[in-house]
GROMACS .gro file of C-alpha atoms in nm:
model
  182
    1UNK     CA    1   0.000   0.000   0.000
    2UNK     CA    2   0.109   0.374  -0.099
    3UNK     CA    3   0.023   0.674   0.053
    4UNK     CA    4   0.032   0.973  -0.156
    5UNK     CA    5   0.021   1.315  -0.070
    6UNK     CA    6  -0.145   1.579  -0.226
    7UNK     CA    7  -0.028   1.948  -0.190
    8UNK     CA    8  -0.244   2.174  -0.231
    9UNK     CA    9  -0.078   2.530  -0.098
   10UNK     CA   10   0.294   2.400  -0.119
   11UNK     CA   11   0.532   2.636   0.069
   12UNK     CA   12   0.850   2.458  -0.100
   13UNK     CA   13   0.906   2.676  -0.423
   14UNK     CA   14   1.126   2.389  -0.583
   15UNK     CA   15   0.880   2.318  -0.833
   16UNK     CA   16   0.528   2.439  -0.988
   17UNK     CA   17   0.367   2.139  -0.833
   18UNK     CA   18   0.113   1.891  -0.998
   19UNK     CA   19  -0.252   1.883  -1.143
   20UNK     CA   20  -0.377   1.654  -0.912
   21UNK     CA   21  -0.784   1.549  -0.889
   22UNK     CA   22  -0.769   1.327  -0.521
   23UNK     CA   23  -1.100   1.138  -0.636
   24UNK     CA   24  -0.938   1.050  -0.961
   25UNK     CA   25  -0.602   1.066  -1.077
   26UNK     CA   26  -0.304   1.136  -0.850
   27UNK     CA   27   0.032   1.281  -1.066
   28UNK     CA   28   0.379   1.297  -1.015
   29UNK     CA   29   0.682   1.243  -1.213
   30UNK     CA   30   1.056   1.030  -1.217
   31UNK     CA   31   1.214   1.282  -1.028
   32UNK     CA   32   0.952   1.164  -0.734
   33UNK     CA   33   1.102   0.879  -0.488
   34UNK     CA   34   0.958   0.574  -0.528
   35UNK     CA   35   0.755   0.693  -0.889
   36UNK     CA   36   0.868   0.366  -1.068
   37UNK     CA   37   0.733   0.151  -0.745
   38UNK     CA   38   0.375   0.210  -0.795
   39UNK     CA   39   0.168  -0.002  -0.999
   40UNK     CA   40  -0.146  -0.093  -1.146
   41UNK     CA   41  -0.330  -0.281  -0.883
   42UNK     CA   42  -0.225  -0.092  -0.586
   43UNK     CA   43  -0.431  -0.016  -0.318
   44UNK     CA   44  -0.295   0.337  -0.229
   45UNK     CA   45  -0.422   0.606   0.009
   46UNK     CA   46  -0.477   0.990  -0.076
   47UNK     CA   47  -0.401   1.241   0.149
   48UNK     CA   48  -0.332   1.633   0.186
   49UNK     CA   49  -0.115   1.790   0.453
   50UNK     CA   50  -0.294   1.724   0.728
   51UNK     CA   51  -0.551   1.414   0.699
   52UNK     CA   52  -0.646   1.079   0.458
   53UNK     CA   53  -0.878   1.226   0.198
   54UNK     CA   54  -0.964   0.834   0.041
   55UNK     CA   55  -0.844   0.527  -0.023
   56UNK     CA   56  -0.873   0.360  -0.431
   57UNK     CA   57  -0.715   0.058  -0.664
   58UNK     CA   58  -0.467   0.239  -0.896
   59UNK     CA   59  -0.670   0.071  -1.229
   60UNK     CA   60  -0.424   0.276  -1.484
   61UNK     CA   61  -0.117   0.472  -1.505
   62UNK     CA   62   0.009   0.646  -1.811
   63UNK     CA   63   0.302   0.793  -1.833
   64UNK     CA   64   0.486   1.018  -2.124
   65UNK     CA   65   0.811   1.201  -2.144
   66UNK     CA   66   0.777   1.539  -2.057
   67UNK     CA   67   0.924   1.883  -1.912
   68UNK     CA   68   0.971   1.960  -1.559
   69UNK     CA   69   0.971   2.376  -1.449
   70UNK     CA   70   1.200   2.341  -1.124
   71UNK     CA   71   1.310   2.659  -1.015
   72UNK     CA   72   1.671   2.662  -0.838
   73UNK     CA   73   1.885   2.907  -0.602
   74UNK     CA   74   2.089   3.187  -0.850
   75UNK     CA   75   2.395   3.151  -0.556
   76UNK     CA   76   2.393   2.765  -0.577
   77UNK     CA   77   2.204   2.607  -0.763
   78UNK     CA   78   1.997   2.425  -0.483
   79UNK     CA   79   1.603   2.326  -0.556
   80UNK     CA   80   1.551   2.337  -0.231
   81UNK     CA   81   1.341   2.663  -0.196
   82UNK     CA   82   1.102   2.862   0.052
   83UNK     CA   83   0.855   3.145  -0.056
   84UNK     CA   84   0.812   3.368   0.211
   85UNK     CA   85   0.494   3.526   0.282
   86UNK     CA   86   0.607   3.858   0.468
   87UNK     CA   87   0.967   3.820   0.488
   88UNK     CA   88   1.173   3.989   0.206
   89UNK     CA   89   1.321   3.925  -0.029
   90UNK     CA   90   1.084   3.672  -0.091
   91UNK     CA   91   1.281   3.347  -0.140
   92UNK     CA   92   1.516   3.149   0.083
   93UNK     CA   93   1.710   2.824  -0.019
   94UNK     CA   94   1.817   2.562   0.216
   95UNK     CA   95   2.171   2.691   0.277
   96UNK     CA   96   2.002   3.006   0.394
   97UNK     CA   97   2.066   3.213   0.062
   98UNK     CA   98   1.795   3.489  -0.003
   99UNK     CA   99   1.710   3.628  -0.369
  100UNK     CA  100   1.387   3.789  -0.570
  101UNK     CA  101   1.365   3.568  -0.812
  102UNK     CA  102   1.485   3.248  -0.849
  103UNK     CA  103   1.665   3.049  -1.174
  104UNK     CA  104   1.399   2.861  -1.400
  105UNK     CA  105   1.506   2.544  -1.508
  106UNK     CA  106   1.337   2.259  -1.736
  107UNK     CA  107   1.419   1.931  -1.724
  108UNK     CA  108   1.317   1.626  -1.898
  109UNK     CA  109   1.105   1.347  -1.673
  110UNK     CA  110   0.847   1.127  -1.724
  111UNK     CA  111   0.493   1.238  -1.619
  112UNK     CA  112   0.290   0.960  -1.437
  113UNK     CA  113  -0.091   0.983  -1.369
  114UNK     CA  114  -0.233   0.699  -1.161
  115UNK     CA  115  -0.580   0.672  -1.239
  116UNK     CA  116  -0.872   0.531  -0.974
  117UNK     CA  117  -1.172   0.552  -1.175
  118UNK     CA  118  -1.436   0.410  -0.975
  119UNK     CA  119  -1.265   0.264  -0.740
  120UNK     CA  120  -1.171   0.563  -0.497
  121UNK     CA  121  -1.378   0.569  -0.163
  122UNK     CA  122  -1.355   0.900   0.039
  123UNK     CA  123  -1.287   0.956   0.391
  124UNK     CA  124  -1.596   0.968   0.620
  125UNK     CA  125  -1.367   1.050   0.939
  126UNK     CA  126  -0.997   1.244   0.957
  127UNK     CA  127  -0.716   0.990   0.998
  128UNK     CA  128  -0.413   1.219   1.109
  129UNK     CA  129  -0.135   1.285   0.907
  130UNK     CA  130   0.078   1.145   1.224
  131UNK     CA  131  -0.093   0.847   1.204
  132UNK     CA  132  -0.038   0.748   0.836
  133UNK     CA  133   0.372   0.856   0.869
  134UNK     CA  134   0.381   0.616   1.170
  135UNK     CA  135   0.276   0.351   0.905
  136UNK     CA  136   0.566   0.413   0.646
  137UNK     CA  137   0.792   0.128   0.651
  138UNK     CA  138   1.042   0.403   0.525
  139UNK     CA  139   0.910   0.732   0.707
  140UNK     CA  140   1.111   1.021   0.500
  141UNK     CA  141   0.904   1.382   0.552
  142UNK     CA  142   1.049   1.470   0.206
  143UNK     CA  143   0.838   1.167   0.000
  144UNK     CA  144   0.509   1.217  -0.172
  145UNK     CA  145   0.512   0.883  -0.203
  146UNK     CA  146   0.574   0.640   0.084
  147UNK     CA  147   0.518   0.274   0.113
  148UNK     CA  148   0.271   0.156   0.413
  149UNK     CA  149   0.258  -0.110   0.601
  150UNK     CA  150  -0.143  -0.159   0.573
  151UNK     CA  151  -0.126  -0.394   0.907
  152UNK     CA  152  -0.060  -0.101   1.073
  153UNK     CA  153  -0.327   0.171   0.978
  154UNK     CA  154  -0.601  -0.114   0.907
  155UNK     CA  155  -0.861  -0.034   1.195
  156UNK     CA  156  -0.806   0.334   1.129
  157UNK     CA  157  -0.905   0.250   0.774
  158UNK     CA  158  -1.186   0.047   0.785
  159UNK     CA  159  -1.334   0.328   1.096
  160UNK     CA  160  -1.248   0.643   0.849
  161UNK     CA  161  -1.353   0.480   0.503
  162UNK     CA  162  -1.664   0.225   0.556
  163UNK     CA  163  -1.683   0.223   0.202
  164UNK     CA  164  -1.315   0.103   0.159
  165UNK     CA  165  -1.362  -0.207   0.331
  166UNK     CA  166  -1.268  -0.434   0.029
  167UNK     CA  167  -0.967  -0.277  -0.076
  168UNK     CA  168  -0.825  -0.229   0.267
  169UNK     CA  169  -0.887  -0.675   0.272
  170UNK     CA  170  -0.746  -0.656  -0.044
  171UNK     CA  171  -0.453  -0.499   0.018
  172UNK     CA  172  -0.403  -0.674   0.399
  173UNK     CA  173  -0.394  -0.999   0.166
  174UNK     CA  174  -0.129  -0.889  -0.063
  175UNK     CA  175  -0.353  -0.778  -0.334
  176UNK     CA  176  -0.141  -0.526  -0.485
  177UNK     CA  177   0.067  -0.426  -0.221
  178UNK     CA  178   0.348  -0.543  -0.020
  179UNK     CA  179   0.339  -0.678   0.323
  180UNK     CA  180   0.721  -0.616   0.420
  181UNK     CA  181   0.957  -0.428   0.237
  182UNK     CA  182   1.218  -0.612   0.033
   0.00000   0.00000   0.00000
């Protein structure tokens, strides 16, 4: 099982983020950890910052080469950027250099959309952020996508998303997912 995050208001400046529609597609690209991992037939869940938003099958994924906007520190080159909100100037990079207006860069990736179709069931009660992390068999605060150990999370699953029942059995009997990591 996956769980992949959404961001909706991202304060990293890195990159332009992604198109995503929680209910039925979920995007990302190679330069995301663990991009080539998912697959059709995963039982994944989708969340935002701060709670699960659903659980779904992944029933497609295409993918197609493609352009990446990531914009980078002019002093060193990092990707690793901040907008400020009041603070100026308004950017900040990771080794604390501040500048107006960061380099553009494009690079070549390969776009992924994993599509649920019908098979996404939404969230009737919040399961915490905390709560989903503390499933990762790899936690990493930096991953938008992050492998789960669904043994874990499963009575917070089935409580939050009645109508996810089948897919969290399916994926607590291997169906698609992983039980241990390699």
């Amino acid at each position: 099982m996956w769980s992949m995050l959404i961001v909706t208001n991202p304060q990293y400046a890195g990159n332009l983020g992604y198109d995503d529609e929680p209910a039925l597609a979920y995007r990302y690209d190679s330069n995301v950890p663990n991009s080539r991992q998912v697959a059709v037939g995963d039982v994944v869940l989708i969340r935002d910052a701060e709670r699960l938003l659903g659980i779904a099958r992944v029933e497609a994924i295409d993918a197609e080469k493609g352009e990446k906007r990531l914009h980078r520190c002019p002093v060193c080159r990092d990707s690793g950027l901040k907008r400020r909100a009041v603070k100026l100037p308004e950017y900040r990079c990771d080794s604390g250099h501040e500048f107006d207006t960061p380099l553009a860069e494009d690079v070549v990736v390969t776009r992924y959309a994993a599509h649920f179709r019908s098979s996404f069931a939404g969230a009737m009660s919040s399961v915490p952020k905390e709560r989903i992390r503390a499933a990762a068999f790899r936690p990493n605060g930096q991953f938008a996508i992050e492998e789960i150990d669904v043994q874990a999370i499963a009575g917070d699953l089935r409580e939050a998303v009645p109508g996810g029942r089948s897919l969290i059995n399916a994926a607590l009997n291997g169906g698609g997912t992983r039980t241990a990591p390699d």
